[in-house]
Amino acid sequence: MLVLLPFFGVLAGLLTTLAGLGGGILLLLGLSLVWGPAAALASTAPAMLLGNLHRLWMMRSEVDRPIAKAFAWGAVPGSFAGGLLAAWMPEGVLRWLMLGMTAAAVGRALDLWSWRPKASAMAPAGVGIGALSATAGGAGLLVGPLLMAAGLSGKRFVATVAAAAVALHAGRVVAYGLGGMMTGETALRAAVLTGAVMGGNLLGLWVRDRLLDEKNAHRIELASLLVCVGLSVVGVGKG
């Protein structure tokens, strides 16, 4: 499975840069089938932190700074607290949280339900999303609706999601380390994934600028969510 990590990392970076979300949880759920939820969370967190930093740098001129800062005030402490909790949670609980998060996101994408928070809710929403992100992954699937509700779209949406994701992943990386979830093995996987995700970011930006419109980006997002649900269902029966 280790030899497939570069492929999955490039796919995650490509997908997230195209659609704004989906790549991280797709990567997380795929790894959880092989190494279990706790190891998958710890392996993907550093890669997604650095991958989102890279995406943020590439698209820094597009970031909505007031929204990103407001979200970060809640997301950093929320993800830190959730990361400490994840270190002690049974793997079965973590796996069901991942499944629930993904299924809820698919429901929203299919317009089965809608979440329309106000922009003023960024900081408190960051606390809750941060805690859920650290225990279930898939932060972008909840950050996306929040930022869309604030009126963001296109590159501005993708860039601000990246900024929000940096705040989320920073808190949980520290918490996973303190909780003993970071090992030499997870660090190796994270290093391989980081380089691959950055490569996917570059490829995704090139495709987005030259080949893709927003309508097709939304279709890619929906397809990725449906794949995530399939991976979740398979993973629920493991271990």
XYZ file of C-alpha atoms in Angstrom:
239
model
C 0.000 0.000 0.000
C 2.912 2.367 0.684
C 3.826 2.418 -3.009
C 0.302 3.666 -3.817
C 0.516 6.654 -1.456
C 1.996 9.024 -4.082
C -0.882 8.257 -6.443
C -3.523 8.862 -3.767
C -1.744 11.989 -2.571
C -1.661 13.510 -6.071
C -5.342 12.627 -6.507
C -6.224 14.298 -3.182
C -4.340 17.500 -4.050
C -5.805 17.583 -7.561
C -9.379 17.059 -6.365
C -9.241 19.625 -3.574
C -7.700 22.276 -5.824
C -10.378 21.663 -8.462
C -13.468 21.444 -6.255
C -12.347 23.058 -2.990
C -12.970 19.939 -0.932
C -13.209 16.153 -1.032
C -9.575 15.163 -1.530
C -8.695 15.042 2.141
C -11.529 12.808 3.255
C -11.140 10.561 0.222
C -7.490 10.076 1.185
C -8.365 9.627 4.864
C -11.016 7.004 4.270
C -8.825 5.091 1.824
C -5.985 4.891 4.344
C -8.364 3.929 7.145
C -9.245 0.747 5.267
C -5.619 -0.381 5.470
C -4.227 1.064 8.715
C -7.356 1.933 10.697
C -8.934 5.312 11.495
C -6.490 6.506 14.168
C -3.395 5.830 12.053
C -5.098 7.355 9.002
C -5.915 10.548 10.919
C -2.341 10.858 12.165
C -0.798 10.074 8.744
C -2.935 12.484 6.742
C -2.992 15.443 9.160
C 0.598 16.687 8.520
C 0.237 16.090 4.780
C -3.023 18.021 4.617
C -1.587 20.829 6.758
C 1.396 21.316 4.453
C -0.665 20.642 1.338
C -3.149 23.350 2.297
C -0.305 25.736 3.153
C 1.049 25.148 -0.347
C -2.398 25.707 -1.910
C -2.879 28.811 0.219
C 0.462 30.236 -0.963
C -0.388 29.557 -4.615
C -3.761 31.307 -4.297
C -2.914 33.825 -1.556
C -4.237 36.807 -3.510
C -7.719 35.244 -3.580
C -8.144 34.658 0.180
C -10.946 36.451 2.021
C -8.777 37.422 4.998
C -11.478 38.669 7.429
C -13.449 35.428 7.088
C -10.345 33.239 7.312
C -9.115 35.013 10.460
C -12.512 34.828 12.172
C -12.765 31.106 11.441
C -9.227 30.432 12.692
C -9.967 31.945 16.117
C -12.362 29.067 16.770
C -10.820 26.339 14.636
C -7.377 26.160 16.258
C -8.561 25.509 19.859
C -11.446 23.340 18.619
C -9.217 21.073 16.538
C -6.661 20.844 19.356
C -9.309 19.683 21.843
C -10.769 17.244 19.315
C -7.330 15.865 18.527
C -6.696 15.032 22.170
C -10.074 13.306 22.303
C -9.371 11.308 19.140
C -6.238 9.847 20.701
C -8.430 8.047 23.259
C -11.483 7.160 21.145
C -12.181 3.549 20.106
C -11.548 3.000 16.398
C -15.149 1.911 15.853
C -16.388 5.286 17.075
C -13.927 7.141 14.831
C -15.025 5.118 11.816
C -18.728 5.817 12.370
C -17.991 9.520 12.805
C -16.221 9.495 9.429
C -19.197 7.757 7.830
C -21.679 10.207 9.345
C -19.655 13.226 8.243
C -19.412 12.003 4.666
C -23.057 10.978 4.388
C -24.185 14.370 5.700
C -22.037 16.140 3.117
C -23.496 14.030 0.300
C -26.993 14.890 1.510
C -26.189 18.559 1.300
C -24.651 18.236 -2.159
C -27.847 16.511 -3.347
C -29.965 19.300 -1.779
C -31.576 16.889 0.678
C -30.823 19.428 3.415
C -29.193 22.828 3.620
C -27.061 24.629 6.162
C -27.063 28.403 5.865
C -25.074 29.970 8.713
C -24.345 33.685 8.805
C -20.814 34.986 8.296
C -20.852 36.196 11.914
C -20.918 32.541 12.987
C -17.389 31.879 11.681
C -15.585 31.715 15.039
C -18.111 29.541 16.931
C -18.562 27.359 13.860
C -14.782 26.971 13.751
C -14.785 25.507 17.267
C -17.333 22.828 16.371
C -15.892 22.040 12.956
C -12.396 21.898 14.427
C -13.417 19.342 17.037
C -15.266 17.209 14.467
C -12.384 17.458 12.021
C -9.921 16.096 14.546
C -12.113 13.111 15.443
C -13.704 12.332 12.075
C -11.623 14.078 9.400
C -13.149 15.641 6.313
C -12.958 19.224 7.548
C -13.474 20.695 4.101
C -16.852 19.004 3.801
C -18.181 21.221 6.596
C -16.029 24.276 5.924
C -17.302 24.344 2.341
C -20.991 24.954 3.162
C -20.009 27.547 5.767
C -17.929 29.580 3.333
C -20.424 29.184 0.518
C -23.068 30.600 2.860
C -20.779 33.612 3.382
C -20.943 34.252 -0.359
C -17.611 32.817 -1.517
C -17.208 31.009 -4.825
C -14.606 30.105 -7.440
C -10.944 30.626 -6.630
C -11.879 32.846 -3.683
C -13.757 29.908 -2.194
C -10.945 27.390 -2.801
C -8.267 29.731 -1.399
C -10.266 30.582 1.740
C -11.053 26.904 2.339
C -7.297 26.281 2.229
C -6.688 29.006 4.814
C -9.409 27.573 7.063
C -8.006 24.057 6.651
C -4.539 25.219 7.750
C -6.050 26.406 11.054
C -7.891 23.108 11.498
C -4.954 20.839 10.703
C -2.440 22.826 12.785
C -4.362 22.257 15.996
C -4.915 18.577 15.452
C -1.337 17.817 14.391
C -0.114 19.166 17.735
C -2.808 17.273 19.628
C -2.097 13.977 17.845
C 1.565 14.340 18.765
C 0.770 14.970 22.410
C -1.666 12.053 22.400
C 0.948 9.601 21.117
C -0.642 9.059 17.707
C 2.433 10.261 15.781
C 4.952 7.458 15.239
C 7.882 6.928 12.903
C 5.630 4.959 10.569
C 2.947 7.638 10.395
C 5.643 10.291 9.858
C 6.985 8.348 6.861
C 3.533 8.050 5.337
C 2.918 11.751 5.993
C 6.181 12.732 4.266
C 5.332 10.725 1.142
C 1.801 12.124 1.071
C 2.971 15.723 1.524
C 5.085 15.739 -1.621
C 2.349 13.996 -3.579
C -0.380 16.395 -2.412
C 1.730 19.405 -3.420
C 2.204 17.879 -6.865
C -1.555 17.389 -7.095
C -2.090 21.035 -6.104
C 0.055 22.234 -9.000
C -1.702 19.933 -11.437
C -5.119 20.964 -10.150
C -4.387 24.683 -10.492
C -3.207 24.155 -14.057
C -6.358 22.184 -14.934
C -8.635 24.698 -13.194
C -7.114 27.658 -15.019
C -7.149 26.068 -18.452
C -9.717 23.299 -18.723
C -12.434 23.494 -16.063
C -15.474 25.688 -15.441
C -17.367 25.979 -12.126
C -20.231 23.736 -13.254
C -17.885 20.858 -13.976
C -15.997 21.531 -10.734
C -19.261 21.002 -8.835
C -19.794 17.708 -10.634
C -16.322 16.558 -9.617
C -17.083 17.540 -6.012
C -20.309 15.522 -5.964
C -18.666 12.481 -7.546
C -15.879 12.573 -4.955
C -18.415 12.673 -2.124
C -20.236 9.629 -3.484
C -16.940 7.732 -3.683
C -16.235 8.750 -0.085
C -19.509 7.206 1.069
C -18.631 3.967 -0.689
C -15.244 3.845 1.024
C -16.882 4.630 4.365
C -19.392 1.808 4.044
C -16.641 -0.685 3.209
C -14.491 0.636 6.059
C -17.235 0.357 8.666
C -17.042 -3.400 8.506
C -13.292 -3.534 9.090
C -11.652 -4.234 12.415
